[in-house]
mmCIF file with all atom_site columns, C-alpha atoms in Angstrom:
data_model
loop_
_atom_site.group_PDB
_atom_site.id
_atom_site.type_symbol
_atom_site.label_atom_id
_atom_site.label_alt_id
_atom_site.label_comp_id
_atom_site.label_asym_id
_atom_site.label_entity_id
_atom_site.label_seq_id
_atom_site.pdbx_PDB_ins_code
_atom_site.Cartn_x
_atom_site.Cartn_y
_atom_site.Cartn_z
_atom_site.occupancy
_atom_site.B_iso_or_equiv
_atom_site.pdbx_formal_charge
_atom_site.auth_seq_id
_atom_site.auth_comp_id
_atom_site.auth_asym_id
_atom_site.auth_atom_id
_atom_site.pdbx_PDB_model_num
ATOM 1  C CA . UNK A 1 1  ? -49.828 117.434 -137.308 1.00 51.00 ? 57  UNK A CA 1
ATOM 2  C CA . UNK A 1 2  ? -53.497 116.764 -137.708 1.00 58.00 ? 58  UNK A CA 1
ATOM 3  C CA . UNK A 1 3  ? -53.292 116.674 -141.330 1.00 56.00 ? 59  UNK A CA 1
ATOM 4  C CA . UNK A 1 4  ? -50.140 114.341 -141.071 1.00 55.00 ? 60  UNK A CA 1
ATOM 5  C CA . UNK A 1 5  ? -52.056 111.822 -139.334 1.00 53.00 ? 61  UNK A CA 1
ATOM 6  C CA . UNK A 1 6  ? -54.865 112.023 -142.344 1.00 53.00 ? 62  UNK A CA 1
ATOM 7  C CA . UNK A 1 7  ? -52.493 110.575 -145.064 1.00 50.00 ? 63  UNK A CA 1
ATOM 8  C CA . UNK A 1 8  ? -51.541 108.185 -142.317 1.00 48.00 ? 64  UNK A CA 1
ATOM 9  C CA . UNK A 1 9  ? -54.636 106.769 -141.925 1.00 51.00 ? 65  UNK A CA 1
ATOM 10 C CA . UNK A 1 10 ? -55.059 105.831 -145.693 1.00 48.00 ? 66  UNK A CA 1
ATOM 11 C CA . UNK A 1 11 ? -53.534 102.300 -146.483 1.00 48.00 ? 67  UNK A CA 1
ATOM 12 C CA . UNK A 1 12 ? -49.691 102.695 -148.698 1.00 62.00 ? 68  UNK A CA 1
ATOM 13 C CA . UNK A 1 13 ? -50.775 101.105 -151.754 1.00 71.00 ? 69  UNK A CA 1
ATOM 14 C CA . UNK A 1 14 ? -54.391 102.425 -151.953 1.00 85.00 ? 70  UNK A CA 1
ATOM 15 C CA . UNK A 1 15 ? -54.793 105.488 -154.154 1.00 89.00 ? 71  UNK A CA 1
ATOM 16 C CA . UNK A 1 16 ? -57.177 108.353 -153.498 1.00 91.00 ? 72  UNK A CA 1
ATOM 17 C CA . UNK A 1 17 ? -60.031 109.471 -155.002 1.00 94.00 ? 73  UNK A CA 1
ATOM 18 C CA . UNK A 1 18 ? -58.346 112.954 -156.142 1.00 93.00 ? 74  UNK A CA 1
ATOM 19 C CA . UNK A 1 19 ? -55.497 111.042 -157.320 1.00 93.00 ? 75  UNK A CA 1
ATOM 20 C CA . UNK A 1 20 ? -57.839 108.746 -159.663 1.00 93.00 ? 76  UNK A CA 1
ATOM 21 C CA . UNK A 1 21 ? -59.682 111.901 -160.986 1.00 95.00 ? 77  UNK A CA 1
ATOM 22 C CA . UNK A 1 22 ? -55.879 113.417 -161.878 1.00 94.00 ? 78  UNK A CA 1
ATOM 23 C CA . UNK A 1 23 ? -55.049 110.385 -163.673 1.00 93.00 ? 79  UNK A CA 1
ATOM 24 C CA . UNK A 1 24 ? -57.938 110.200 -165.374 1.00 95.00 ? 80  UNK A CA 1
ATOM 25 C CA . UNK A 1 25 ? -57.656 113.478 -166.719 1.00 96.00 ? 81  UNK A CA 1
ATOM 26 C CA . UNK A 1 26 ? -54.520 112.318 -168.000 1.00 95.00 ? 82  UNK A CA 1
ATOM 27 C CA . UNK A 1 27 ? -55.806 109.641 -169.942 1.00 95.00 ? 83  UNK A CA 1
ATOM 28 C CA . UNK A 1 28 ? -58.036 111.590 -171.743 1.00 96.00 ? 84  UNK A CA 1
ATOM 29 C CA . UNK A 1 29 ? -55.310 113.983 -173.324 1.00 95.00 ? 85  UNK A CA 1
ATOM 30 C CA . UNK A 1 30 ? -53.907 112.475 -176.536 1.00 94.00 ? 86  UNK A CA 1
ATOM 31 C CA . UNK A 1 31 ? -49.988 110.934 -176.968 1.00 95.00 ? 87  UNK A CA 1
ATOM 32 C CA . UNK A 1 32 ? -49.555 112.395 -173.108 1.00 96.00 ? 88  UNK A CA 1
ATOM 33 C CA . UNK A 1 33 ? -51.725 108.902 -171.778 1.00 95.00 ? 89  UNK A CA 1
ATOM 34 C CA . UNK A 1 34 ? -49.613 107.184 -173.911 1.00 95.00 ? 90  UNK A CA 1
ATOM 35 C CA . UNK A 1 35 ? -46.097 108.195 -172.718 1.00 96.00 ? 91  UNK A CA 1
ATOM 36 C CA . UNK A 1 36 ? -47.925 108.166 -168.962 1.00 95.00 ? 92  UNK A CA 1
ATOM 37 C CA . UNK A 1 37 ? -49.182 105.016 -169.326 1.00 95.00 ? 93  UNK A CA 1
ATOM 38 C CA . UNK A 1 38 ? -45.000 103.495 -169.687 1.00 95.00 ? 94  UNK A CA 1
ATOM 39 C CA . UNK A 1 39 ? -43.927 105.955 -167.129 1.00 94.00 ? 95  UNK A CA 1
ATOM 40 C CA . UNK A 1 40 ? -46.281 104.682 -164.778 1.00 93.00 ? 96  UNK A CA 1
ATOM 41 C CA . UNK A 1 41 ? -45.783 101.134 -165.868 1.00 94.00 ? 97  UNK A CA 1
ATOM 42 C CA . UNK A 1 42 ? -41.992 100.803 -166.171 1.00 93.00 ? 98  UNK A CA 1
ATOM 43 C CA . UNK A 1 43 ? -40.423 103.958 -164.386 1.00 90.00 ? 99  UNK A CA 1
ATOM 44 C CA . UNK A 1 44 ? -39.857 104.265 -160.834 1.00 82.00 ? 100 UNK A CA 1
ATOM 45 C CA . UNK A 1 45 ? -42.475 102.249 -158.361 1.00 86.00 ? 101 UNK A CA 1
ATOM 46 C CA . UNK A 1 46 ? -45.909 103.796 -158.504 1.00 85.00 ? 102 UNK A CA 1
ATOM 47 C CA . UNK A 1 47 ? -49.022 102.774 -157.414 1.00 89.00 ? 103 UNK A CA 1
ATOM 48 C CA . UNK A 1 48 ? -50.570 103.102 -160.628 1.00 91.00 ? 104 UNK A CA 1
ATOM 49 C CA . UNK A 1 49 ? -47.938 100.442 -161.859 1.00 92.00 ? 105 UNK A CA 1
ATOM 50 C CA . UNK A 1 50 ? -50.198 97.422  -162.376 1.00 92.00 ? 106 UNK A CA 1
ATOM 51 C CA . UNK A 1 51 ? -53.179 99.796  -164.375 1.00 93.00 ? 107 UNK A CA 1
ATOM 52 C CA . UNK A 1 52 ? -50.693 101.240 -166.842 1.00 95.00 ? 108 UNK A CA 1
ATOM 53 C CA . UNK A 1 53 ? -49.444 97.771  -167.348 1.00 95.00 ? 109 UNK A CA 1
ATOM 54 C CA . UNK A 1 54 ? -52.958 96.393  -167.613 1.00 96.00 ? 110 UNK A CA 1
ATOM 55 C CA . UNK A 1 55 ? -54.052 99.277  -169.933 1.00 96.00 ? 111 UNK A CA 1
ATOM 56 C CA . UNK A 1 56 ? -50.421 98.894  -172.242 1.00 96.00 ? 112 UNK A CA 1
ATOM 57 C CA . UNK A 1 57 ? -51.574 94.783  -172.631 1.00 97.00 ? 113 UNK A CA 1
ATOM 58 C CA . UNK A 1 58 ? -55.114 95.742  -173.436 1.00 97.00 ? 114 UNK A CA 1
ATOM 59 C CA . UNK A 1 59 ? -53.708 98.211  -176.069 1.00 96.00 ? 115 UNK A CA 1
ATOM 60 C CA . UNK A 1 60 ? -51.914 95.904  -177.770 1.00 97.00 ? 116 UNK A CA 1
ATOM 61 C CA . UNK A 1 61 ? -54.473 93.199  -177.564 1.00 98.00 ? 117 UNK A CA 1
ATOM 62 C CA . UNK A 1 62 ? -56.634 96.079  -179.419 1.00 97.00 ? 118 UNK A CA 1
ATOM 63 C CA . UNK A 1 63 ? -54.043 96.665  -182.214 1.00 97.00 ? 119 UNK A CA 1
ATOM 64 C CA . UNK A 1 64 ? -53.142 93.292  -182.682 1.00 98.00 ? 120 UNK A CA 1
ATOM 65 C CA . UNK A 1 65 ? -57.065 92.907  -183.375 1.00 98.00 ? 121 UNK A CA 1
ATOM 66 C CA . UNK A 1 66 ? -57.524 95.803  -185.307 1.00 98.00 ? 122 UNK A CA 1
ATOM 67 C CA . UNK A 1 67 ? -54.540 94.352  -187.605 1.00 98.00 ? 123 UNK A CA 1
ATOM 68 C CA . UNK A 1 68 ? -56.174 91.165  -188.104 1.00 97.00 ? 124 UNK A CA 1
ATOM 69 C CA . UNK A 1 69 ? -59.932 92.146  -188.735 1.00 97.00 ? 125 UNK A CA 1
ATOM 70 C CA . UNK A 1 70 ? -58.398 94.895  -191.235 1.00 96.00 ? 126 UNK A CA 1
ATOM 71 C CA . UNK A 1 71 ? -56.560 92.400  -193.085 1.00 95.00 ? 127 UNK A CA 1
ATOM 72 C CA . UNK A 1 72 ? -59.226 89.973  -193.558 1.00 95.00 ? 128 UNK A CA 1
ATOM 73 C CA . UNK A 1 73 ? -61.448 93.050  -194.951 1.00 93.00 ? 129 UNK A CA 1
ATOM 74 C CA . UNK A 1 74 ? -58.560 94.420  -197.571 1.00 93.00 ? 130 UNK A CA 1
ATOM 75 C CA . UNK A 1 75 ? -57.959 90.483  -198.256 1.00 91.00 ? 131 UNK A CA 1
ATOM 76 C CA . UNK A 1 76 ? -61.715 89.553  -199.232 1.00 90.00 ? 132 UNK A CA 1
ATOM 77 C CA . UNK A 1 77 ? -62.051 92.794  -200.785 1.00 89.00 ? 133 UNK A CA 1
ATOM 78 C CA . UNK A 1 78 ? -59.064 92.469  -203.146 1.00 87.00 ? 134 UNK A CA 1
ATOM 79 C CA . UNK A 1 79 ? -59.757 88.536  -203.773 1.00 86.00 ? 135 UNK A CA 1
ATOM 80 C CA . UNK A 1 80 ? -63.557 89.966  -204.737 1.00 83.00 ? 136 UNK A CA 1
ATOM 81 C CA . UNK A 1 81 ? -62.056 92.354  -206.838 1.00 74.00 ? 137 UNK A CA 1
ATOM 82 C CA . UNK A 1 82 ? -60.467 90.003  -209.239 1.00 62.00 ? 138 UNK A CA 1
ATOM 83 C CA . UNK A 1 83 ? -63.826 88.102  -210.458 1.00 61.00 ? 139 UNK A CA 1
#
């Protein structure tokens, strides 16, 4: 009973410090973050909901950026290219 009363005393939405090492350890293994990252974000309720969401945005964000700067290199290189 004594170690029922421990996960008691820890607030519902807060997440332990275990818990954050696990899921950082998930992160850090390739495509498997990934497919985490939209479990956590859009499957059942999870306390890691809002992170995986926040991390998905900021992915996207990234790409979006990595597009554009890309583009503008290949475009000034190619428009170089013709003189």
């Amino acid at each position: 009973m004594e170690e029922h009363e421990k996960f008691q005393q820890q607030p519902a939405g807060e997440m332990s410090v275990g818990e954050w090492l696990i899921t950082m350890l998930i992160m850090i293994i390739p495509i498997v973050n990934i497919v985490m990252l939209f479990v956590w974000g859009f499957g059942s309720p999870d306390k890691r909901r809002n992170y995986a969401r926040a991390s998905l945005i900021w992915m996207a964000i990234s790409i979006v950026l990595i597009i554009i700067f890309y583009g503008v290199i290949f475009a000034l290189f190619f428009s170089m290219r013709s003189y």
